[in-house]
Amino acid sequence: MAEQEKEAALPSKESFSEWYNDILQKGEIMDVRYPVKGLYVWYPFGFNLRRNVYDIMRKLLDKDHQETLFPLLIPENEFMKEAEHIKGFEDEVYWVTHGGVSPLDVKLALRPTSETAIYPMYKLWVRSHADLPLKLYQIVNTFRYETKHTRPLIRLREITSFKEAHTVHATWEDAAAQVDEAIRLYTEFYRKLAIPVLPSKRPDWDKFPGADYTIATDALMPDGKTLQVGTAHHLGDNFAKTFDIQYEDSEGEQVYVHQTCYGVSERSVAALISIHGDEKGLVMPPEVAPVQVVIIPIVFKKAEDVLQACEEVKEKLEAVGIRVKLDASDNRPGAKYYKWEMKGVPVRLEIGPRDLKNNAAMLARRDTGEKQQVSLDNIEDEVLSMFSVIQDSLYEKAKQEVDRRILDCMSLDEVKKNITTGIAKVFWCGEKDCGLKLEDEVGAGILGIPTSQECCQGKCVVCGADAGTMVYVARTY
Ligand code: ZN
């Protein structure tokens, strides 16, 4: 047990890859031992976290979207209809070719994404302008034959938790407004996970295959690389023309619809774990923590009154909807601290005979380790207000880290230097040649043009021409 009570339970976060692999296992998020490359298994504790995360997403979307569920299999003839879309995905598709031992007449693709499953049905469902806007989403698994190094929650062959929304609008402008709305929703979603995200408009060569344009959100990981954690695509009427989705406008004319799609995956969980965790384990924002409070009775022999008090506190907290565990096991307090710190429980309450005499408990914060005495009388209020303090403080800490690691750069050498620890922001003339040259010379990617930028005039960092926009450049996952 002494071994388990050592301060650092995990490798230093400086060795991020090692730390990440370890925390997934020791924090019981994902088991990596499933015998197929790129497929991983959610531990029940990890799945509980996933459920809380996706509950937030559902709550945000359900205000004006409807949830649905489409089949996993897409017939080859539908999948092959949109030329650019195929080009973007053909190397990554798994095909079902047989039913038992008989070859299928039409091969079936395991969805890598669901445009070609959903849009043939949209053709049947959309009739008139009264059917618009149509906003549906589903949370499903998708399959992509990744050839790059796979990594749990980040680069997968089975994405287990793809939330994809698909909307249909009367005009291009309405669809553009929906793309902005999607980014606003994602920013709010990530705020609940205490993660600051950076939205930017992807350069043309990095947009979704078949889209007019793509806006994506990135999170900054501890190793200075960025992780794309949400995308929103304006599809124009490209898919509408391919799948013949038209509506009758108010003048009785048949018009093609305009569409968007936007997605978030379990990368949201990867970012949450990576950004907040430390060398003692997970650090959960209270909004999503599977266990929000753990109560540890401090008893040396069976002290019925202490256990009784702990039970009462548990009931009080549960009565206001808090997720509580009372750890009355025989382990020593130190071992219990270790266990629940690894699980990232935001608040620990310690109650012993002396606390009881004062009608109090000792409250310890997982994020800072700070302790304070709180009264048992209004313990639920104390805990709830501590949740909001922790929630804000995690966000602020992450935000400061991002702000500190985004640096304006005036030369390629400066870019090279700064992307080792974070994101470089540079002037770019907007020419594809300069963009590709920039990526090539610094060995990193252009994320895109920040959506919130107040600009500014400068000189393109590659060709020196006048430039009216800055772009983010970073090493990416
Ligand atoms: Zn240039």
CSV table of C-alpha atoms and ligand atoms in Angstrom, one decimal:
chain,number,residue,atom,x,y,z
A,1,MET,CA,0.0,0.0,0.0
A,2,ALA,CA,2.9,2.4,0.8
A,3,GLU,CA,3.9,2.1,-2.9
A,4,GLN,CA,0.4,3.3,-3.8
A,5,GLU,CA,0.5,6.3,-1.6
A,6,LYS,CA,3.5,7.9,-3.3
A,7,GLU,CA,2.8,11.5,-4.5
A,8,ALA,CA,3.2,11.0,-8.2
A,9,ALA,CA,1.0,8.2,-9.4
A,10,LEU,CA,1.8,8.8,-13.1
A,11,PRO,CA,4.8,9.8,-15.2
A,12,SER,CA,5.5,13.5,-15.5
A,13,LYS,CA,3.2,15.3,-17.8
A,14,GLU,CA,6.3,16.6,-19.6
A,15,SER,CA,6.4,13.1,-21.2
A,16,PHE,CA,2.9,13.6,-22.4
A,17,SER,CA,2.5,10.5,-24.5
A,18,GLU,CA,3.5,8.2,-21.7
A,19,TRP,CA,1.4,10.1,-19.2
A,20,TYR,CA,-1.6,9.9,-21.5
A,21,ASN,CA,-1.4,6.2,-22.1
A,22,ASP,CA,-1.0,5.6,-18.4
A,23,ILE,CA,-3.9,7.8,-17.2
A,24,LEU,CA,-6.3,6.1,-19.6
A,25,GLN,CA,-5.5,2.8,-18.0
A,26,LYS,CA,-5.1,3.8,-14.4
A,27,GLY,CA,-8.0,6.2,-14.5
A,28,GLU,CA,-10.1,3.4,-16.0
A,29,ILE,CA,-11.1,5.4,-19.1
A,30,MET,CA,-10.1,3.1,-22.0
A,31,ASP,CA,-8.6,-0.3,-22.1
A,32,VAL,CA,-6.2,-0.6,-25.0
A,33,ARG,CA,-5.9,-4.3,-25.0
A,34,TYR,CA,-8.6,-5.2,-27.5
A,35,PRO,CA,-7.0,-7.3,-30.2
A,36,VAL,CA,-7.9,-5.1,-33.2
A,37,LYS,CA,-5.6,-2.1,-34.1
A,38,GLY,CA,-7.3,1.2,-33.5
A,39,LEU,CA,-10.3,-0.2,-31.6
A,40,TYR,CA,-10.4,0.4,-27.8
A,41,VAL,CA,-12.8,-0.5,-25.0
A,42,TRP,CA,-14.5,2.0,-22.7
A,43,TYR,CA,-14.2,1.0,-19.1
A,44,PRO,CA,-17.5,1.5,-17.3
A,45,PHE,CA,-16.0,4.5,-15.4
A,46,GLY,CA,-14.8,6.1,-18.7
A,47,PHE,CA,-18.2,5.4,-20.3
A,48,ASN,CA,-19.9,7.1,-17.4
A,49,LEU,CA,-17.8,10.2,-18.1
A,50,ARG,CA,-18.7,9.9,-21.8
A,51,ARG,CA,-22.3,9.8,-20.9
A,52,ASN,CA,-22.1,13.0,-18.9
A,53,VAL,CA,-20.2,14.7,-21.7
A,54,TYR,CA,-22.7,13.7,-24.3
A,55,ASP,CA,-25.6,14.6,-22.1
A,56,ILE,CA,-24.4,18.2,-22.2
A,57,MET,CA,-24.2,18.0,-26.0
A,58,ARG,CA,-27.7,16.6,-26.2
A,59,LYS,CA,-29.1,19.2,-23.9
A,60,LEU,CA,-27.6,22.0,-26.1
A,61,LEU,CA,-28.8,20.4,-29.3
A,62,ASP,CA,-32.3,19.4,-28.2
A,63,LYS,CA,-33.4,23.0,-28.0
A,64,ASP,CA,-33.9,23.1,-31.7
A,65,HIS,CA,-32.5,19.9,-33.2
A,66,GLN,CA,-34.0,16.4,-33.2
A,67,GLU,CA,-32.1,13.2,-32.5
A,68,THR,CA,-32.3,10.4,-35.0
A,69,LEU,CA,-30.5,7.1,-35.9
A,70,PHE,CA,-29.5,6.0,-39.4
A,71,PRO,CA,-28.1,2.6,-40.5
A,72,LEU,CA,-24.4,1.9,-40.3
A,73,LEU,CA,-24.3,0.4,-43.8
A,74,ILE,CA,-24.3,2.6,-46.9
A,75,PRO,CA,-24.8,1.1,-50.4
A,76,GLU,CA,-21.9,1.6,-52.8
A,77,ASN,CA,-24.0,3.4,-55.4
A,78,GLU,CA,-25.1,6.1,-52.9
A,79,PHE,CA,-21.7,6.4,-51.4
A,80,MET,CA,-20.0,6.9,-54.8
A,81,LYS,CA,-22.4,9.7,-55.9
A,82,GLU,CA,-20.4,12.8,-54.8
A,83,ALA,CA,-17.1,12.8,-56.5
A,84,GLU,CA,-15.1,15.0,-54.1
A,85,HIS,CA,-16.6,13.3,-51.1
A,86,ILE,CA,-15.4,9.9,-52.4
A,87,LYS,CA,-11.9,11.2,-53.1
A,88,GLY,CA,-11.7,12.4,-49.5
A,89,PHE,CA,-12.7,9.1,-48.0
A,90,GLU,CA,-11.9,6.3,-50.5
A,91,ASP,CA,-8.7,5.2,-48.8
A,92,GLU,CA,-10.4,5.0,-45.4
A,93,VAL,CA,-13.5,3.0,-46.1
A,94,TYR,CA,-14.2,-0.5,-44.8
A,95,TRP,CA,-16.4,-2.5,-47.1
A,96,VAL,CA,-18.8,-5.3,-46.4
A,97,THR,CA,-18.6,-7.6,-49.4
A,98,HIS,CA,-20.2,-10.8,-48.3
A,99,GLY,CA,-23.4,-12.0,-46.5
A,100,GLY,CA,-22.2,-15.3,-45.0
A,101,VAL,CA,-20.4,-17.0,-47.9
A,102,SER,CA,-22.3,-15.2,-50.7
A,103,PRO,CA,-20.9,-12.1,-52.3
A,104,LEU,CA,-23.3,-9.2,-52.1
A,105,ASP,CA,-24.8,-7.7,-55.2
A,106,VAL,CA,-24.1,-4.2,-53.9
A,107,LYS,CA,-21.1,-3.7,-51.7
A,108,LEU,CA,-21.9,-1.9,-48.4
A,109,ALA,CA,-19.7,0.7,-46.8
A,110,LEU,CA,-19.3,1.0,-43.0
A,111,ARG,CA,-20.1,4.7,-42.6
A,112,PRO,CA,-17.0,6.9,-42.3
A,113,THR,CA,-19.5,9.7,-41.9
A,114,SER,CA,-23.2,9.7,-42.8
A,115,GLU,CA,-23.9,12.3,-45.6
A,116,THR,CA,-24.5,9.6,-48.1
A,117,ALA,CA,-26.7,7.6,-45.7
A,118,ILE,CA,-28.8,10.5,-44.7
A,119,TYR,CA,-29.2,12.7,-47.8
A,120,PRO,CA,-31.1,10.1,-50.0
A,121,MET,CA,-33.7,10.1,-47.2
A,122,TYR,CA,-33.7,14.0,-47.0
A,123,LYS,CA,-34.7,13.9,-50.7
A,124,LEU,CA,-37.8,12.1,-49.6
A,125,TRP,CA,-38.5,14.1,-46.5
A,126,VAL,CA,-38.0,17.7,-47.8
A,127,ARG,CA,-41.0,18.8,-49.9
A,128,SER,CA,-41.7,22.5,-49.3
A,129,HIS,CA,-40.3,25.6,-47.6
A,130,ALA,CA,-42.5,24.7,-44.6
A,131,ASP,CA,-40.2,21.6,-44.0
A,132,LEU,CA,-37.2,23.9,-43.5
A,133,PRO,CA,-35.0,24.3,-41.6
A,134,LEU,CA,-34.6,20.7,-40.8
A,135,LYS,CA,-32.0,20.0,-38.1
A,136,LEU,CA,-31.2,16.4,-37.1
A,137,TYR,CA,-28.3,14.8,-35.3
A,138,GLN,CA,-27.2,11.3,-34.3
A,139,ILE,CA,-24.5,10.0,-32.0
A,140,VAL,CA,-23.0,6.9,-33.6
A,141,ASN,CA,-19.9,4.9,-34.3
A,142,THR,CA,-18.1,5.4,-37.6
A,143,PHE,CA,-15.3,3.5,-39.2
A,144,ARG,CA,-12.1,4.8,-40.9
A,145,TYR,CA,-9.2,2.7,-42.0
A,146,GLU,CA,-6.5,4.9,-40.4
A,147,THR,CA,-3.0,4.2,-41.7
A,148,LYS,CA,-1.3,6.6,-39.3
A,149,HIS,CA,-0.3,5.7,-35.8
A,150,THR,CA,-3.6,5.1,-33.9
A,151,ARG,CA,-4.2,6.5,-30.4
A,152,PRO,CA,-7.1,6.0,-28.0
A,153,LEU,CA,-9.8,8.6,-28.2
A,154,ILE,CA,-7.7,10.6,-30.7
A,155,ARG,CA,-7.0,8.6,-33.8
A,156,LEU,CA,-9.2,5.6,-34.2
A,157,ARG,CA,-10.4,3.0,-36.7
A,158,GLU,CA,-13.7,2.9,-34.9
A,159,ILE,CA,-14.8,6.3,-33.7
A,160,THR,CA,-17.3,5.2,-31.1
A,161,SER,CA,-19.0,8.5,-30.3
A,162,PHE,CA,-19.4,10.6,-33.4
A,163,LYS,CA,-22.1,13.3,-32.9
A,164,GLU,CA,-23.0,14.4,-36.4
A,165,ALA,CA,-25.6,17.0,-37.1
A,166,HIS,CA,-27.1,17.5,-40.6
A,167,THR,CA,-29.2,20.5,-41.3
A,168,VAL,CA,-31.1,21.7,-44.4
A,169,HIS,CA,-31.9,25.3,-45.2
A,170,ALA,CA,-33.7,27.4,-47.8
A,171,THR,CA,-30.8,29.6,-48.7
A,172,TRP,CA,-27.0,29.7,-48.6
A,173,GLU,CA,-27.1,32.5,-46.1
A,174,ASP,CA,-29.3,30.5,-43.7
A,175,ALA,CA,-26.8,27.7,-43.9
A,176,ALA,CA,-23.9,30.0,-43.2
A,177,ALA,CA,-25.7,31.3,-40.1
A,178,GLN,CA,-26.2,27.7,-39.0
A,179,VAL,CA,-22.4,27.1,-39.3
A,180,ASP,CA,-21.8,30.1,-37.0
A,181,GLU,CA,-24.5,28.8,-34.6
A,182,ALA,CA,-22.8,25.3,-34.6
A,183,ILE,CA,-19.5,26.9,-33.6
A,184,ARG,CA,-21.2,28.9,-30.9
A,185,LEU,CA,-22.8,25.7,-29.6
A,186,TYR,CA,-19.5,23.9,-29.6
A,187,THR,CA,-17.8,26.8,-27.7
A,188,GLU,CA,-20.5,26.6,-25.1
A,189,PHE,CA,-20.2,22.8,-25.0
A,190,TYR,CA,-16.5,23.0,-24.4
A,191,ARG,CA,-17.0,25.8,-21.8
A,192,LYS,CA,-18.8,23.1,-19.7
A,193,LEU,CA,-15.8,20.9,-20.1
A,194,ALA,CA,-13.7,23.9,-19.0
A,195,ILE,CA,-11.9,23.8,-22.3
A,196,PRO,CA,-11.1,27.0,-24.3
A,197,VAL,CA,-11.3,26.3,-28.0
A,198,LEU,CA,-10.0,28.3,-30.9
A,199,PRO,CA,-12.4,28.5,-33.9
A,200,SER,CA,-10.8,29.1,-37.3
A,201,LYS,CA,-11.7,28.9,-41.0
A,202,ARG,CA,-9.7,26.1,-42.5
A,203,PRO,CA,-7.8,26.8,-45.7
A,204,ASP,CA,-9.4,25.5,-48.9
A,205,TRP,CA,-7.1,22.5,-49.2
A,206,ASP,CA,-8.1,21.4,-45.7
A,207,LYS,CA,-11.9,21.7,-45.9
A,208,PHE,CA,-14.3,18.8,-45.7
A,209,PRO,CA,-14.5,16.9,-49.1
A,210,GLY,CA,-17.5,18.3,-50.9
A,211,ALA,CA,-18.0,21.5,-48.7
A,212,ASP,CA,-18.0,25.2,-49.6
A,213,TYR,CA,-16.0,25.9,-46.5
A,214,THR,CA,-15.1,24.5,-43.1
A,215,ILE,CA,-14.8,26.2,-39.7
A,216,ALA,CA,-13.2,24.1,-37.0
A,217,THR,CA,-12.4,24.4,-33.3
A,218,ASP,CA,-9.0,23.3,-31.9
A,219,ALA,CA,-7.9,22.7,-28.4
A,220,LEU,CA,-4.3,23.2,-27.3
A,221,MET,CA,-2.9,20.0,-25.8
A,222,PRO,CA,-0.2,20.0,-23.0
A,223,ASP,CA,2.6,19.1,-25.5
A,224,GLY,CA,1.9,22.2,-27.6
A,225,LYS,CA,0.2,20.3,-30.4
A,226,THR,CA,-3.4,21.2,-31.3
A,227,LEU,CA,-6.3,18.7,-31.4
A,228,GLN,CA,-9.2,19.4,-33.8
A,229,VAL,CA,-12.2,18.9,-31.5
A,230,GLY,CA,-15.1,20.1,-33.6
A,231,THR,CA,-15.9,20.9,-37.2
A,232,ALA,CA,-18.7,22.7,-39.0
A,233,HIS,CA,-19.1,22.5,-42.8
A,234,HIS,CA,-21.1,24.6,-45.2
A,235,LEU,CA,-22.1,22.2,-47.9
A,236,GLY,CA,-23.7,24.8,-50.1
A,237,ASP,CA,-26.1,23.1,-52.6
A,238,ASN,CA,-23.4,20.6,-53.6
A,239,PHE,CA,-24.9,17.6,-52.0
A,240,ALA,CA,-28.4,18.8,-52.8
A,241,LYS,CA,-27.6,18.6,-56.5
A,242,THR,CA,-26.0,15.2,-56.1
A,243,PHE,CA,-28.9,13.7,-54.1
A,244,ASP,CA,-31.6,15.9,-55.8
A,245,ILE,CA,-32.9,17.5,-52.6
A,246,GLN,CA,-35.3,20.3,-53.6
A,247,TYR,CA,-38.2,22.2,-52.0
A,248,GLU,CA,-41.0,24.2,-53.4
A,249,ASP,CA,-40.5,27.9,-52.6
A,250,SER,CA,-43.3,30.3,-51.9
A,251,GLU,CA,-43.6,31.0,-55.6
A,252,GLY,CA,-44.1,27.4,-56.4
A,253,GLU,CA,-40.6,27.0,-57.9
A,254,GLN,CA,-38.5,23.9,-57.2
A,255,VAL,CA,-35.2,25.0,-55.6
A,256,TYR,CA,-32.2,23.1,-54.3
A,257,VAL,CA,-31.7,23.3,-50.6
A,258,HIS,CA,-28.5,24.4,-48.8
A,259,GLN,CA,-27.0,22.2,-46.2
A,260,THR,CA,-24.6,22.0,-43.3
A,261,CYS,CA,-23.1,19.3,-41.2
A,262,TYR,CA,-21.1,19.5,-38.0
A,263,GLY,CA,-19.4,17.0,-35.8
A,264,VAL,CA,-17.8,16.3,-32.4
A,265,SER,CA,-16.2,13.0,-31.4
A,266,GLU,CA,-14.7,11.4,-28.3
A,267,ARG,CA,-11.7,13.7,-28.9
A,268,SER,CA,-13.7,15.9,-26.6
A,269,VAL,CA,-13.0,13.4,-23.8
A,270,ALA,CA,-9.3,13.2,-24.9
A,271,ALA,CA,-9.0,17.0,-24.6
A,272,LEU,CA,-10.7,17.0,-21.2
A,273,ILE,CA,-8.5,14.4,-19.7
A,274,SER,CA,-5.3,15.8,-21.2
A,275,ILE,CA,-5.8,19.5,-20.4
A,276,HIS,CA,-6.9,19.1,-16.8
A,277,GLY,CA,-5.2,16.0,-15.6
A,278,ASP,CA,-2.0,16.0,-13.5
A,279,GLU,CA,0.5,13.6,-12.1
A,280,LYS,CA,-1.9,12.3,-9.5
A,281,GLY,CA,-4.5,11.4,-12.1
A,282,LEU,CA,-7.6,12.7,-13.6
A,283,VAL,CA,-9.0,16.2,-12.7
A,284,MET,CA,-12.7,16.3,-13.6
A,285,PRO,CA,-14.7,19.5,-14.1
A,286,PRO,CA,-17.7,19.0,-11.7
A,287,GLU,CA,-20.2,19.3,-14.6
A,288,VAL,CA,-19.1,16.0,-16.0
A,289,ALA,CA,-17.4,14.1,-13.2
A,290,PRO,CA,-18.9,10.6,-12.8
A,291,VAL,CA,-18.3,11.0,-9.0
A,292,GLN,CA,-18.5,14.7,-7.9
A,293,VAL,CA,-18.0,14.2,-4.2
A,294,VAL,CA,-16.3,11.4,-2.2
A,295,ILE,CA,-16.8,11.2,1.5
A,296,ILE,CA,-14.1,9.6,3.5
A,297,PRO,CA,-14.9,8.7,7.1
A,298,ILE,CA,-11.8,9.2,9.3
A,299,VAL,CA,-12.2,6.4,11.8
A,300,PHE,CA,-9.6,4.3,13.6
A,301,LYS,CA,-12.0,1.7,14.9
A,302,LYS,CA,-15.7,1.4,14.0
A,303,ALA,CA,-17.1,4.7,15.0
A,304,GLU,CA,-20.8,4.4,14.4
A,305,ASP,CA,-21.5,8.1,14.9
A,306,VAL,CA,-19.0,9.1,12.2
A,307,LEU,CA,-20.4,6.6,9.7
A,308,GLN,CA,-23.9,7.7,10.6
A,309,ALA,CA,-22.9,11.4,9.9
A,310,CYS,CA,-21.3,10.5,6.6
A,311,GLU,CA,-24.5,8.7,5.5
A,312,GLU,CA,-26.5,11.7,6.4
A,313,VAL,CA,-24.2,14.0,4.4
A,314,LYS,CA,-24.4,11.6,1.5
A,315,GLU,CA,-28.2,11.7,1.5
A,316,LYS,CA,-28.3,15.5,1.8
A,317,LEU,CA,-26.0,15.9,-1.2
A,318,GLU,CA,-27.9,13.3,-3.3
A,319,ALA,CA,-31.1,15.1,-2.5
A,320,VAL,CA,-29.9,18.1,-4.5
A,321,GLY,CA,-28.7,15.9,-7.4
A,322,ILE,CA,-25.0,15.6,-6.6
A,323,ARG,CA,-23.2,12.4,-7.6
A,324,VAL,CA,-21.7,11.1,-4.3
A,325,LYS,CA,-19.6,8.1,-3.2
A,326,LEU,CA,-19.1,7.2,0.5
A,327,ASP,CA,-15.9,5.2,0.8
A,328,ALA,CA,-16.5,3.2,3.9
A,329,SER,CA,-14.1,0.4,2.8
A,330,ASP,CA,-11.4,-0.9,5.2
A,331,ASN,CA,-8.6,0.8,3.3
A,332,ARG,CA,-6.6,3.5,5.1
A,333,PRO,CA,-7.5,7.1,4.4
A,334,GLY,CA,-4.2,7.6,2.4
A,335,ALA,CA,-5.1,4.8,0.1
A,336,LYS,CA,-8.6,6.1,-0.4
A,337,TYR,CA,-7.2,9.6,-1.3
A,338,TYR,CA,-5.0,8.1,-3.8
A,339,LYS,CA,-7.8,6.1,-5.4
A,340,TRP,CA,-10.3,9.0,-5.7
A,341,GLU,CA,-7.6,11.5,-6.8
A,342,MET,CA,-6.8,9.2,-9.7
A,343,LYS,CA,-10.4,9.2,-10.6
A,344,GLY,CA,-10.5,13.0,-10.6
A,345,VAL,CA,-13.3,13.5,-8.1
A,346,PRO,CA,-13.5,17.3,-7.7
A,347,VAL,CA,-14.4,17.5,-4.0
A,348,ARG,CA,-13.4,15.2,-1.1
A,349,LEU,CA,-15.1,15.5,2.3
A,350,GLU,CA,-13.3,14.1,5.3
A,351,ILE,CA,-15.3,13.6,8.4
A,352,GLY,CA,-13.8,12.4,11.7
A,353,PRO,CA,-14.8,12.5,15.4
A,354,ARG,CA,-13.2,15.9,15.9
A,355,ASP,CA,-15.0,17.4,12.8
A,356,LEU,CA,-18.2,16.0,14.1
A,357,LYS,CA,-17.8,17.7,17.4
A,358,ASN,CA,-17.5,21.0,15.5
A,359,ASN,CA,-20.4,20.0,13.3
A,360,ALA,CA,-18.1,20.3,10.3
A,361,ALA,CA,-16.2,18.5,7.6
A,362,MET,CA,-12.9,19.1,5.9
A,363,LEU,CA,-13.4,19.9,2.2
A,364,ALA,CA,-10.4,19.2,-0.2
A,365,ARG,CA,-10.3,20.4,-3.8
A,366,ARG,CA,-8.9,18.0,-6.3
A,367,ASP,CA,-7.7,20.7,-8.7
A,368,THR,CA,-5.6,22.8,-6.2
A,369,GLY,CA,-5.3,20.4,-3.2
A,370,GLU,CA,-6.6,23.3,-1.0
A,371,LYS,CA,-8.5,22.3,2.1
A,372,GLN,CA,-11.0,24.2,4.2
A,373,GLN,CA,-13.4,23.5,7.0
A,374,VAL,CA,-17.1,23.6,6.1
A,375,SER,CA,-20.2,23.5,8.2
A,376,LEU,CA,-22.4,20.4,8.0
A,377,ASP,CA,-25.6,22.5,8.4
A,378,ASN,CA,-25.6,23.8,4.8
A,379,ILE,CA,-23.1,21.3,3.3
A,380,GLU,CA,-25.0,21.1,0.0
A,381,ASP,CA,-24.7,24.8,-0.6
A,382,GLU,CA,-21.0,24.7,0.3
A,383,VAL,CA,-20.4,21.9,-2.1
A,384,LEU,CA,-22.4,23.5,-4.9
A,385,SER,CA,-20.7,26.8,-4.7
A,386,MET,CA,-17.3,25.0,-4.6
A,387,PHE,CA,-18.3,23.3,-7.8
A,388,SER,CA,-18.8,26.6,-9.6
A,389,VAL,CA,-15.5,27.9,-8.2
A,390,ILE,CA,-13.7,24.8,-9.5
A,391,GLN,CA,-15.4,24.8,-12.8
A,392,ASP,CA,-14.4,28.5,-13.4
A,393,SER,CA,-10.9,28.0,-12.1
A,394,LEU,CA,-10.2,25.1,-14.4
A,395,TYR,CA,-11.4,27.1,-17.4
A,396,GLU,CA,-9.3,30.1,-16.4
A,397,LYS,CA,-6.2,28.1,-15.9
A,398,ALA,CA,-6.6,26.4,-19.3
A,399,LYS,CA,-7.4,29.8,-20.9
A,400,GLN,CA,-4.3,31.4,-19.5
A,401,GLU,CA,-2.2,28.5,-20.7
A,402,VAL,CA,-3.6,29.0,-24.3
A,403,ASP,CA,-3.1,32.7,-24.2
A,404,ARG,CA,0.4,32.3,-23.0
A,405,ARG,CA,1.2,29.8,-25.8
A,406,ILE,CA,-0.2,31.8,-28.8
A,407,LEU,CA,2.5,34.0,-30.1
A,408,ASP,CA,2.6,36.5,-33.0
A,409,CYS,CA,5.5,35.7,-35.3
A,410,MET,CA,7.1,37.8,-38.0
A,411,SER,CA,9.4,35.3,-39.6
A,412,LEU,CA,9.5,31.6,-40.5
A,413,ASP,CA,12.3,31.1,-38.0
A,414,GLU,CA,10.1,32.5,-35.2
A,415,VAL,CA,7.3,30.3,-36.3
A,416,LYS,CA,9.5,27.2,-36.2
A,417,LYS,CA,10.6,28.2,-32.7
A,418,ASN,CA,7.2,28.9,-31.3
A,419,ILE,CA,5.4,25.8,-32.6
A,420,THR,CA,7.5,23.6,-30.4
A,421,THR,CA,5.5,24.8,-27.4
A,422,GLY,CA,2.3,26.2,-28.9
A,423,ILE,CA,0.6,28.1,-31.7
A,424,ALA,CA,2.2,30.7,-34.0
A,425,LYS,CA,0.0,33.5,-35.4
A,426,VAL,CA,1.3,35.0,-38.7
A,427,PHE,CA,0.3,37.2,-41.6
A,428,TRP,CA,-0.5,35.2,-44.7
A,429,CYS,CA,-1.5,36.7,-48.1
A,430,GLY,CA,-4.1,33.9,-48.7
A,431,GLU,CA,-2.3,32.4,-51.7
A,432,LYS,CA,-2.3,28.6,-51.7
A,433,ASP,CA,1.4,28.4,-52.8
A,434,CYS,CA,2.5,30.5,-49.8
A,435,GLY,CA,0.3,28.5,-47.5
A,436,LEU,CA,1.8,25.2,-48.6
A,437,LYS,CA,5.3,26.6,-48.6
A,438,LEU,CA,4.7,27.8,-45.0
A,439,GLU,CA,3.5,24.4,-43.9
A,440,ASP,CA,6.4,22.7,-45.6
A,441,GLU,CA,9.1,24.9,-44.3
A,442,VAL,CA,8.0,24.9,-40.7
A,443,GLY,CA,6.8,21.3,-40.6
A,444,ALA,CA,3.4,22.2,-39.2
A,445,GLY,CA,-0.1,22.9,-40.4
A,446,ILE,CA,-2.1,26.0,-41.0
A,447,LEU,CA,-5.1,25.6,-38.8
A,448,GLY,CA,-6.9,28.5,-40.3
A,449,ILE,CA,-8.0,32.1,-40.0
A,450,PRO,CA,-9.4,32.9,-36.5
A,451,THR,CA,-13.1,33.7,-36.7
A,452,SER,CA,-12.9,36.4,-34.1
A,453,GLN,CA,-10.0,38.3,-35.5
A,454,GLU,CA,-10.0,42.1,-35.6
A,455,CYS,CA,-7.6,42.8,-38.4
A,456,CYS,CA,-4.9,44.4,-39.1
A,457,GLN,CA,-2.4,44.8,-41.9
A,458,GLY,CA,0.9,43.2,-42.3
A,459,LYS,CA,3.3,41.4,-44.7
A,460,CYS,CA,2.9,37.7,-45.7
A,461,VAL,CA,5.4,35.8,-43.7
A,462,VAL,CA,6.4,33.8,-46.9
A,463,CYS,CA,6.2,36.2,-49.9
A,464,GLY,CA,6.2,39.6,-48.2
A,465,ALA,CA,3.1,40.8,-50.0
A,466,ASP,CA,0.5,42.8,-48.2
A,467,ALA,CA,-1.7,40.6,-46.0
A,468,GLY,CA,-5.0,41.5,-44.3
A,469,THR,CA,-5.4,38.3,-42.3
A,470,MET,CA,-3.5,36.3,-39.8
A,471,VAL,CA,-3.6,32.5,-39.5
A,472,TYR,CA,-2.8,30.0,-36.7
A,473,VAL,CA,0.0,27.6,-37.4
A,474,ALA,CA,0.6,24.6,-35.2
A,475,ARG,CA,1.7,21.0,-35.0
A,476,THR,CA,-1.5,19.0,-35.0
A,477,TYR,CA,-2.7,15.6,-33.9
B,1,ZN,ZN,2.3,35.2,-49.6
